[in-house]
PDB file of C-alpha atoms in Angstrom:
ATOM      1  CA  UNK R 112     109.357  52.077 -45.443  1.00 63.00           C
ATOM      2  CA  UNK R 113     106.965  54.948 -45.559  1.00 69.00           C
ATOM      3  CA  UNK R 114     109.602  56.426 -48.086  1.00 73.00           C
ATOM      4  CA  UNK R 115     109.184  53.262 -50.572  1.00 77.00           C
ATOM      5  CA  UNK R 116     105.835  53.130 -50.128  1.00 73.00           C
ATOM      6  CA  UNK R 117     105.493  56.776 -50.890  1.00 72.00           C
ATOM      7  CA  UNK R 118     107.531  56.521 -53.872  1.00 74.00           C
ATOM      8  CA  UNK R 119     105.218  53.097 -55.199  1.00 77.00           C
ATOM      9  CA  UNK R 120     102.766  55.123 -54.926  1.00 81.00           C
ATOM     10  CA  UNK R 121     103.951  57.989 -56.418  1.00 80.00           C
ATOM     11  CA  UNK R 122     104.919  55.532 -59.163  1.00 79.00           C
ATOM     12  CA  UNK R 123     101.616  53.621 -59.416  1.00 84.00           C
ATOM     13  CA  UNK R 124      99.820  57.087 -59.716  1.00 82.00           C
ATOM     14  CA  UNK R 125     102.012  58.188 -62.533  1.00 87.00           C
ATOM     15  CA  UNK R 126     101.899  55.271 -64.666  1.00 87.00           C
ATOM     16  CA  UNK R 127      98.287  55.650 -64.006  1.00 89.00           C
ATOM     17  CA  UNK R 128      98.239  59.151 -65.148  1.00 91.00           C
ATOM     18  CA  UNK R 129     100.282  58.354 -67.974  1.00 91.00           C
ATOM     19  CA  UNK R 130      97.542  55.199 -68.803  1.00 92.00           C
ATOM     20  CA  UNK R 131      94.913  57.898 -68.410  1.00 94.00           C
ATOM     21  CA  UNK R 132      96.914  60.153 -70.767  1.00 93.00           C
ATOM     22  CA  UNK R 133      97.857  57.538 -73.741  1.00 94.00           C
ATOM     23  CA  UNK R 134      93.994  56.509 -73.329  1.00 93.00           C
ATOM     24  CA  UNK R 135      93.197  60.739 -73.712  1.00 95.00           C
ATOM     25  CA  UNK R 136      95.638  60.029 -76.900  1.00 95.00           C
ATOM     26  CA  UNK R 137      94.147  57.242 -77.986  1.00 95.00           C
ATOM     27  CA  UNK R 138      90.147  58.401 -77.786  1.00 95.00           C
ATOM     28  CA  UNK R 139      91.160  61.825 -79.431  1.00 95.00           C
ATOM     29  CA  UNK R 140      93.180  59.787 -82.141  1.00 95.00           C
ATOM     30  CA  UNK R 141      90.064  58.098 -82.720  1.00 95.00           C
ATOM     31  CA  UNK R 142      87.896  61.122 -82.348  1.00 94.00           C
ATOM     32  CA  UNK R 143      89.658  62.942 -85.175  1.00 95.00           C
ATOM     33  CA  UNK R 144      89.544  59.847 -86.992  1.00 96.00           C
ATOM     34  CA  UNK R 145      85.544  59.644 -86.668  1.00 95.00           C
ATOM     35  CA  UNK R 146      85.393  63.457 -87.135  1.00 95.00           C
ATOM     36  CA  UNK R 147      86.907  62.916 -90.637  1.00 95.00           C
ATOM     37  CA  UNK R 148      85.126  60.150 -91.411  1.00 95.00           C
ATOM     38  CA  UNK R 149      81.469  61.844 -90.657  1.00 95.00           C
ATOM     39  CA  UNK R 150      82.850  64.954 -93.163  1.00 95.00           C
ATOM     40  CA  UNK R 151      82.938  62.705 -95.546  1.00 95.00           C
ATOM     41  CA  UNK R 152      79.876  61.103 -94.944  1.00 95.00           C
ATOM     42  CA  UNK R 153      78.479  64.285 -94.821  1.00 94.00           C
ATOM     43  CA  UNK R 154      80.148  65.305 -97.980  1.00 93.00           C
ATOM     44  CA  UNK R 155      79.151  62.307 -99.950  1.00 94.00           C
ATOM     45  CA  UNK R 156      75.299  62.953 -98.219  1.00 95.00           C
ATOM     46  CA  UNK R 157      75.103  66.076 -99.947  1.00 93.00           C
ATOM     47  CA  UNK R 158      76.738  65.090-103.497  1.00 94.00           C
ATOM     48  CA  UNK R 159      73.433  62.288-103.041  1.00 95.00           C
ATOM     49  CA  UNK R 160      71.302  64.665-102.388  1.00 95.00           C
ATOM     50  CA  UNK R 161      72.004  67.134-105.489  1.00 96.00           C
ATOM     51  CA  UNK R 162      72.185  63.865-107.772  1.00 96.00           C
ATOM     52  CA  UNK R 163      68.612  62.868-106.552  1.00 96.00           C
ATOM     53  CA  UNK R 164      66.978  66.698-106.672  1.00 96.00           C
ATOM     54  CA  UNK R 165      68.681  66.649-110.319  1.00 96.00           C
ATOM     55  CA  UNK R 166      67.509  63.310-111.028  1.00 96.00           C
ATOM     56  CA  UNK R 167      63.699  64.721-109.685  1.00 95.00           C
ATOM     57  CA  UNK R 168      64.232  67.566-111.870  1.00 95.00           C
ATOM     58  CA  UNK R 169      64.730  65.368-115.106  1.00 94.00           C
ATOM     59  CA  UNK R 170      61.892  62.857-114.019  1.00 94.00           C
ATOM     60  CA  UNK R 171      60.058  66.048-113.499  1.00 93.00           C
ATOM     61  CA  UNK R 172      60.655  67.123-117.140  1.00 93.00           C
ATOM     62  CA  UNK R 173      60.249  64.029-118.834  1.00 93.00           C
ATOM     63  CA  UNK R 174      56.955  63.847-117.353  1.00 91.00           C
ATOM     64  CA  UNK R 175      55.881  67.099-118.201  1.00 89.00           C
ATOM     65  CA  UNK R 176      57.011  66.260-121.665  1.00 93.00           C
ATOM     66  CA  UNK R 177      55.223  63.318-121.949  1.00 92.00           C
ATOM     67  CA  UNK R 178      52.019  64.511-120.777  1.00 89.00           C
ATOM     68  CA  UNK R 179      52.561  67.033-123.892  1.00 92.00           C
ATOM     69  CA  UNK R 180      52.984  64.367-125.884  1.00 94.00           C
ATOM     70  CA  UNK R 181      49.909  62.174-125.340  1.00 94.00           C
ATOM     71  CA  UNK R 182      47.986  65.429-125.733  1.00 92.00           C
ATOM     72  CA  UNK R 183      49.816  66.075-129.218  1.00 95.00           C
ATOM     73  CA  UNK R 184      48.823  62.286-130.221  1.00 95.00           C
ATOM     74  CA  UNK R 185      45.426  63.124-128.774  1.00 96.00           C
ATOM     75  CA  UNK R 186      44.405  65.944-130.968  1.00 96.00           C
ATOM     76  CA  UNK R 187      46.318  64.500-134.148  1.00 95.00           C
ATOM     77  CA  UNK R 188      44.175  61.288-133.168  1.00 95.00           C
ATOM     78  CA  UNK R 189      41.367  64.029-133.187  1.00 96.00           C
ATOM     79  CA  UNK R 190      42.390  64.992-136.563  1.00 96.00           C
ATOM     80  CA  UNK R 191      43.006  61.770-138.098  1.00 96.00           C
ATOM     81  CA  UNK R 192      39.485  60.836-137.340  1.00 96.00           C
ATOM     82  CA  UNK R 193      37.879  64.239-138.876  1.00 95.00           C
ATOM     83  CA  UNK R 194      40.016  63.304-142.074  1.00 95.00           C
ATOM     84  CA  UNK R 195      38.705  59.515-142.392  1.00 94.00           C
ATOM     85  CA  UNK R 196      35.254  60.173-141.613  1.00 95.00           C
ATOM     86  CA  UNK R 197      35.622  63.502-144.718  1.00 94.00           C
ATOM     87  CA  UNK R 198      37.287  60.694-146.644  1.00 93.00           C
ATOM     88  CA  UNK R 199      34.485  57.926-145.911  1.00 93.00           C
ATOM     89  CA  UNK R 200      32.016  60.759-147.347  1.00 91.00           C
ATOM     90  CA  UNK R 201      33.785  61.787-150.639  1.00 89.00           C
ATOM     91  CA  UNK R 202      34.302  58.084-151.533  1.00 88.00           C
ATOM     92  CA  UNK R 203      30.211  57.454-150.833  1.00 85.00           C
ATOM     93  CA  UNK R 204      29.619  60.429-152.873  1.00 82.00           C
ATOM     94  CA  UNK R 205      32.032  59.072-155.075  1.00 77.00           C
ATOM     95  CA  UNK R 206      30.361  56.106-155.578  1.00 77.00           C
ATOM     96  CA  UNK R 207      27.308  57.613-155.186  1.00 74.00           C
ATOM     97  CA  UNK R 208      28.362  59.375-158.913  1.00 72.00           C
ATOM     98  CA  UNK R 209      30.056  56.763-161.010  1.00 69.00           C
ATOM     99  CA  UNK R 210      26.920  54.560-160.262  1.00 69.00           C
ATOM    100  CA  UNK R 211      24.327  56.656-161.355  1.00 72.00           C
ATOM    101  CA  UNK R 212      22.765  55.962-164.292  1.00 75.00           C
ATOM    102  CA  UNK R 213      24.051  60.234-166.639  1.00 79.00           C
ATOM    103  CA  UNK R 214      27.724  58.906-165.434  1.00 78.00           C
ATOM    104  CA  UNK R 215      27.721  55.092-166.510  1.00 78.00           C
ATOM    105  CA  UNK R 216      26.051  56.445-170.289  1.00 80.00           C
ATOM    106  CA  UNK R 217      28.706  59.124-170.720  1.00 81.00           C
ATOM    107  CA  UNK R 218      31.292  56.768-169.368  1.00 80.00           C
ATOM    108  CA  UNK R 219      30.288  54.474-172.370  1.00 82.00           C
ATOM    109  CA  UNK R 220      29.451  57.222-174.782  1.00 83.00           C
ATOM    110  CA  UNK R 221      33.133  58.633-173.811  1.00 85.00           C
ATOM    111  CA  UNK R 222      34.335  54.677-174.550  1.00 85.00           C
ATOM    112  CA  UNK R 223      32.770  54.348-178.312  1.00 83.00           C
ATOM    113  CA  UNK R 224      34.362  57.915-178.639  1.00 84.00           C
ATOM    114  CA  UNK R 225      37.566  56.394-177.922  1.00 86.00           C
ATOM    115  CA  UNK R 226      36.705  53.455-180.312  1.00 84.00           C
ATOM    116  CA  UNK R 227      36.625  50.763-177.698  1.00 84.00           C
ATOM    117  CA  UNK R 228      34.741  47.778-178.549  1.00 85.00           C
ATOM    118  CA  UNK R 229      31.161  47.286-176.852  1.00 84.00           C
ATOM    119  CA  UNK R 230      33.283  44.150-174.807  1.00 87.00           C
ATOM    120  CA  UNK R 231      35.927  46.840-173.515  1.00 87.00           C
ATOM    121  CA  UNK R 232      33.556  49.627-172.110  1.00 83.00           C
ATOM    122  CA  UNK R 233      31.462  46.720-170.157  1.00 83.00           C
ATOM    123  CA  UNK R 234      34.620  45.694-168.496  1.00 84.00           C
ATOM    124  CA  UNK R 235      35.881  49.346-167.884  1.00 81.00           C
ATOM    125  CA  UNK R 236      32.053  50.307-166.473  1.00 79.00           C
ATOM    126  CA  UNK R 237      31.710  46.928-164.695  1.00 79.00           C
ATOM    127  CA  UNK R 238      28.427  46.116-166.824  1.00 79.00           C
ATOM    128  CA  UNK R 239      27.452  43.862-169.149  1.00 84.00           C
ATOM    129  CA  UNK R 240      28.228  43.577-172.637  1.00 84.00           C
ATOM    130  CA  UNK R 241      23.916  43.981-172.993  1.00 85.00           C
ATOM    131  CA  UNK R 242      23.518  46.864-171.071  1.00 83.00           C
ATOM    132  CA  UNK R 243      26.730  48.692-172.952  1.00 82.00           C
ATOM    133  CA  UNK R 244      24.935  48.215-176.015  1.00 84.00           C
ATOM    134  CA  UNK R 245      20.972  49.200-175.404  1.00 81.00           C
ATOM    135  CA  UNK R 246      22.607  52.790-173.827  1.00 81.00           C
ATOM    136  CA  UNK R 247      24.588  52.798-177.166  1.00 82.00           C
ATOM    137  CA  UNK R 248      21.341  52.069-179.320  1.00 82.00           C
ATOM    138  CA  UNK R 249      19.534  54.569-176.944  1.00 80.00           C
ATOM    139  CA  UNK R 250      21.832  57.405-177.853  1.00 72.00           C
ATOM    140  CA  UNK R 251      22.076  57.143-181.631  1.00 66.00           C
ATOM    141  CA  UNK R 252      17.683  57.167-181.585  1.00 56.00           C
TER     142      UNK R 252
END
């Protein structure tokens, strides 16, 4: 009996060593299994992480770029205004000239030169058909 009992044993402890072995198997199946899996994690990490520093890098430049930009628009916003308020002052002085009084009589000297009628040069000098004609009488006294 002690023989049988000896050789359950025996038996019992082997297919528990051989349990304890497939489960060995098993957990360092699984342990290569995770080990490949977390390489590739680890891989794909990485790939992330030089697509967002390149991404930064871009975003980086763009900004830079743009700030350029609005200080390009800036000064040709500066320069813009110099060139309308130079404008604004010729056309015064402008006006200032074709309204004073040596201009308008050589404008309608220069029209009876021409031989416009005294009706034309009022409508070219944006006076009456009166006025055209005392500045003509004044010049031929």
């Amino acid at each position: 009996m002690n023989d049988s009992l000896l050789f359950l044993s025996v038996g019992i402890f082997s297919l528990f060593e051989l349990a304890i072995l497939c489960g060995v198997l098993l957990f360092y199946v699984r342990l290569r299994r995770s080990e490949t899996l977390l390489n590739t994690l680890q891989d794909n990490q990485s790939s992330l992480l030089k697509r967002i520093e390149m991404n930064a890098q871009l975003e980086r430049e763009i900004v830079a770029t743009f700030a350029q930009r609005q200080a390009e628009l800036r000064n040709l916003d500066e320069k813009l205004e110099e060139k309308a308020q130079e404008l604004r002052r010729l056309l015064e002085q402008a006006e200032g000239i074709t309204r004073s009084p040596q201009f308008l009589r050589e404008l309608i000297l220069n029209g009876r030169r021409k031989g416009l009628s005294s009706r034309q040069i009022a409508k070219n000098a944006g006076l009456s058909v009166d006025e055209v004609d005392l500045i003509l009488a004044q010049s031929t006294e």
